[in-house]
Short mmCIF file of C-alpha atoms in Angstrom, two decimals:
data_model
loop_
_atom_site.label_atom_id
_atom_site.label_comp_id
_atom_site.label_asym_id
_atom_site.label_seq_id
_atom_site.Cartn_x
_atom_site.Cartn_y
_atom_site.Cartn_z
CA MET A 21 -53.83 11.70 -2.33
CA ASN A 22 -53.81 7.99 -1.61
CA ASN A 23 -57.60 8.44 -0.63
CA ILE A 24 -58.41 9.49 -4.26
CA LEU A 25 -56.39 6.81 -6.28
CA ALA A 26 -58.22 3.58 -7.08
CA VAL A 27 -57.23 0.75 -4.77
CA GLU A 28 -56.36 -1.26 -7.88
CA GLN A 29 -53.61 1.01 -8.52
CA PHE A 30 -50.19 -0.49 -7.28
CA SER A 31 -47.49 1.80 -8.82
CA PHE A 32 -45.92 5.08 -7.50
CA ARG A 33 -47.61 5.00 -3.89
CA THR A 34 -46.58 4.15 -0.55
CA SER A 35 -46.70 0.48 0.77
CA SER A 36 -47.16 -0.82 -2.71
CA SER A 37 -44.86 -2.76 -5.07
CA THR A 38 -44.77 -4.98 -8.31
CA GLU A 39 -44.80 -7.85 -5.86
CA LYS A 40 -47.97 -6.94 -4.48
CA ALA A 41 -49.49 -6.29 -7.93
CA SER A 42 -48.18 -9.74 -9.13
CA TYR A 43 -49.52 -11.57 -5.92
CA LYS A 44 -52.98 -10.06 -6.46
CA LEU A 45 -53.10 -11.07 -10.14
CA ILE A 46 -51.77 -14.73 -9.21
CA TYR A 47 -54.16 -14.89 -6.36
CA ASP A 48 -57.18 -14.14 -8.52
CA VAL A 49 -56.08 -16.72 -11.16
CA LEU A 50 -55.54 -19.51 -8.66
CA ASN A 51 -58.74 -18.66 -6.60
CA ALA A 52 -60.90 -18.90 -9.74
CA LEU A 53 -59.23 -22.27 -10.85
CA ASN A 54 -59.75 -23.75 -7.18
CA ASN A 55 -63.48 -22.84 -7.54
CA ARG A 56 -63.72 -24.55 -10.88
CA LEU A 57 -64.25 -21.40 -12.76
CA MET A 58 -62.95 -20.51 -16.52
CA VAL A 59 -60.64 -17.79 -15.94
CA GLY A 60 -58.73 -15.52 -18.69
CA GLY A 61 -56.59 -12.46 -18.30
CA ILE A 62 -56.53 -9.49 -20.67
CA PHE A 63 -52.97 -7.88 -20.37
CA CYS A 64 -52.87 -4.44 -21.74
CA TYR A 65 -50.14 -1.65 -22.25
CA VAL A 66 -50.66 1.92 -23.22
CA LYS A 67 -49.07 3.21 -26.44
CA LYS A 68 -46.83 6.15 -25.94
CA ALA A 69 -48.63 7.09 -22.44
CA SER A 70 -46.63 10.13 -21.95
CA ASP A 71 -47.37 11.77 -25.33
CA CYS A 72 -51.23 10.92 -25.32
CA ILE A 73 -52.48 12.41 -21.92
CA ASN A 74 -55.12 15.32 -23.06
CA HIS A 75 -54.57 18.45 -20.85
CA ASN A 76 -58.09 19.29 -21.16
CA ILE A 77 -59.39 15.95 -20.06
CA LEU A 78 -57.08 15.70 -17.16
CA LEU A 79 -58.21 19.14 -15.85
CA SER A 80 -61.71 18.07 -16.10
CA LYS A 81 -60.70 14.98 -14.06
CA LEU A 82 -58.76 16.93 -11.17
CA GLU A 83 -62.01 19.03 -10.83
CA PHE A 84 -64.12 15.86 -10.57
CA TYR A 85 -61.65 14.49 -7.86
CA GLY A 86 -62.08 17.53 -5.83
CA ILE A 87 -58.65 18.97 -6.74
CA THR A 88 -59.91 22.66 -7.23
CA ARG A 89 -59.19 26.34 -6.19
CA VAL A 90 -55.55 26.70 -5.01
CA PRO A 91 -54.49 23.18 -5.97
CA TYR A 92 -56.11 23.55 -9.57
CA LYS A 93 -54.35 26.91 -10.18
CA LEU A 94 -51.14 25.37 -9.49
CA PHE A 95 -51.89 22.30 -12.07
CA LYS A 96 -53.43 24.44 -14.71
CA PRO A 97 -50.39 26.51 -15.81
CA TYR A 98 -48.17 23.34 -15.33
CA LEU A 99 -50.08 21.76 -18.12
CA ASN A 100 -51.28 24.94 -20.31
CA GLY A 101 -49.33 27.75 -22.04
CA ILE A 102 -46.63 25.36 -22.99
CA TYR A 103 -45.12 25.97 -26.54
CA GLN A 104 -42.57 24.11 -28.78
CA ARG A 105 -41.10 24.62 -32.36
CA VAL A 106 -38.77 23.09 -34.74
CA VAL A 107 -35.45 24.76 -35.92
CA LEU A 108 -33.75 23.24 -38.56
CA ASN A 109 -29.76 23.62 -38.03
CA ASN A 110 -27.64 25.20 -40.81
CA TYR A 111 -30.68 26.85 -42.37
CA SER A 112 -31.80 30.29 -42.53
CA SER A 113 -34.39 31.57 -40.05
CA SER A 114 -37.07 30.97 -42.62
CA ALA A 115 -36.68 27.24 -41.81
CA CYS A 116 -37.69 27.73 -38.33
CA LEU A 117 -41.36 26.49 -37.90
CA ASN A 118 -43.77 28.67 -36.09
CA ARG A 119 -44.30 27.45 -32.40
CA GLY A 120 -47.18 25.40 -31.50
CA GLU A 121 -49.03 25.05 -28.22
CA ILE A 122 -48.56 21.51 -26.36
CA THR A 123 -52.07 20.07 -25.72
CA HIS A 124 -50.91 16.55 -24.77
CA GLY A 125 -48.55 15.04 -22.84
CA GLY A 126 -48.19 14.72 -18.93
CA ARG A 127 -44.41 15.33 -18.37
CA LEU A 128 -44.10 11.74 -17.18
CA GLY A 129 -40.38 12.50 -16.67
CA SER A 130 -41.35 14.08 -13.46
CA ILE A 131 -42.62 12.94 -9.98
CA LEU A 132 -45.65 15.36 -10.42
CA GLY A 133 -46.26 13.93 -14.06
CA LEU A 134 -46.34 10.27 -12.77
CA LEU A 135 -48.99 11.39 -10.27
CA LEU A 136 -51.23 13.20 -13.10
CA PHE A 137 -50.96 9.91 -15.07
CA LEU A 138 -52.34 7.82 -12.39
CA LEU A 139 -55.24 10.51 -12.06
CA TYR A 140 -55.86 10.39 -15.56
CA ILE A 141 -56.37 6.49 -15.65
CA ASN A 142 -58.32 6.32 -12.10
CA ASP A 143 -61.29 5.93 -13.39
CA LEU A 144 -60.21 2.80 -15.54
CA PRO A 145 -61.39 0.25 -12.69
CA GLN A 146 -64.78 1.41 -13.10
CA ILE A 147 -65.51 -0.65 -16.47
CA THR A 148 -65.11 -3.96 -14.32
CA ASN A 149 -68.11 -6.05 -13.06
CA ASP A 150 -68.74 -8.82 -10.93
CA ASN A 151 -66.85 -11.27 -13.27
CA SER A 152 -63.61 -9.18 -13.48
CA LYS A 153 -61.02 -7.70 -11.43
CA ILE A 154 -58.30 -5.37 -12.62
CA VAL A 155 -54.74 -4.56 -11.39
CA LEU A 156 -53.20 -1.49 -12.53
CA PHE A 157 -49.33 -0.52 -12.46
CA ALA A 158 -48.48 2.58 -14.12
CA GLU A 159 -49.47 2.19 -18.00
CA ASP A 160 -49.78 -1.74 -17.44
CA SER A 161 -53.62 -2.73 -17.14
CA SER A 162 -54.39 -6.41 -16.25
CA MET A 163 -57.87 -7.64 -15.82
CA ILE A 164 -58.86 -11.18 -14.91
CA ILE A 165 -62.20 -12.51 -16.12
CA THR A 166 -63.97 -15.39 -14.72
CA ASN A 167 -67.10 -17.31 -15.53
CA PRO A 168 -68.69 -21.05 -14.71
CA LYS A 169 -69.81 -21.45 -18.29
CA PRO A 170 -67.80 -21.55 -21.53
CA LEU A 171 -70.44 -19.44 -23.74
CA ASN A 172 -70.79 -16.92 -20.83
CA PHE A 173 -67.08 -16.77 -20.25
CA GLU A 174 -66.48 -15.71 -24.15
CA LYS A 175 -69.02 -13.09 -23.89
CA SER A 176 -67.76 -11.46 -20.58
CA VAL A 177 -64.27 -11.34 -22.13
CA ASN A 178 -65.16 -9.72 -25.21
CA LYS A 179 -67.65 -7.31 -23.48
CA ILE A 180 -64.83 -6.42 -21.30
CA ILE A 181 -62.45 -5.93 -24.14
CA GLN A 182 -65.24 -3.73 -25.79
CA ASP A 183 -65.49 -1.63 -22.65
CA ILE A 184 -61.60 -1.46 -22.57
CA ASN A 185 -61.50 -0.01 -25.97
CA GLU A 186 -64.33 2.36 -25.58
CA TRP A 187 -62.72 3.88 -22.34
CA PHE A 188 -59.33 4.26 -24.12
CA ASN A 189 -61.20 5.96 -27.25
CA THR A 190 -62.84 8.34 -24.73
CA THR A 191 -59.72 9.44 -23.16
CA LEU A 192 -57.92 9.70 -26.32
CA LEU A 193 -55.41 6.93 -25.28
CA SER A 194 -54.34 4.08 -27.45
CA LEU A 195 -53.41 0.52 -26.76
CA ASN A 196 -50.16 -0.96 -27.81
CA LEU A 197 -51.77 -4.07 -29.72
CA ASP A 198 -48.43 -5.75 -29.89
CA LYS A 199 -48.07 -5.81 -26.12
CA THR A 200 -51.74 -6.47 -25.37
CA HIS A 201 -52.81 -10.09 -24.90
CA PHE A 202 -55.29 -12.24 -23.80
CA ILE A 203 -54.46 -15.69 -21.80
CA HIS A 204 -56.67 -18.49 -20.89
CA PHE A 205 -55.53 -20.13 -17.98
CA VAL A 206 -56.15 -23.74 -17.00
CA THR A 207 -55.14 -26.43 -14.99
CA LYS A 208 -53.18 -29.82 -16.12
CA ASN A 209 -56.43 -31.48 -15.72
CA ASN A 210 -58.46 -29.35 -17.95
CA SER A 211 -57.82 -28.58 -21.59
CA SER A 212 -57.79 -24.98 -23.31
CA ILE A 213 -60.91 -24.04 -25.29
CA ASP A 214 -60.75 -22.12 -28.27
CA PHE A 215 -62.70 -18.93 -28.12
CA ASN A 216 -63.67 -16.00 -30.54
CA ILE A 217 -61.69 -13.19 -28.61
CA ILE A 218 -61.52 -10.07 -30.38
CA CYS A 219 -58.62 -7.96 -29.02
CA GLY A 220 -58.37 -5.09 -31.38
CA ASN A 221 -59.99 -1.70 -31.85
#
């Protein structure tokens, strides 16, 4: 499974940790500053990740990654055919709502659910380009953007934000905008510049 997961993913896998993810981020920032590049970070957090995973999209991604035949047949009933209903206490049976099928949610409380979530977001690093690098840790996504020129840097940041929003909309996930931030990194010899960065959907 480690051969399928993107190298940018640092969570829930062997020989990986929050320390290694932090080291990668810090290294990318310091390396850019040492090379006198403008550098910024977009730090994203998925809103209610455990509730938003679409089962049909997930099953399609499993097939794309080559998880077919017997393994696929084991995953499919794990995700499909699950129902729930609401029952109001101290009321008659008429207060019991009809059951509905659960089509979203990856059972993230389980070990298998965590793995399925990693597969669900596994293609997120593909939105990066030569001026950006990404580090994933569960539902946290951190992207470092660099560019030598201020105008091109601003365009690069806004393009990445646009691509991130498009990816999240396509996968039916939502960003928690209260926990999603852009940071412009500077040295003590360089002052920060005001940019028109758009961090909303």
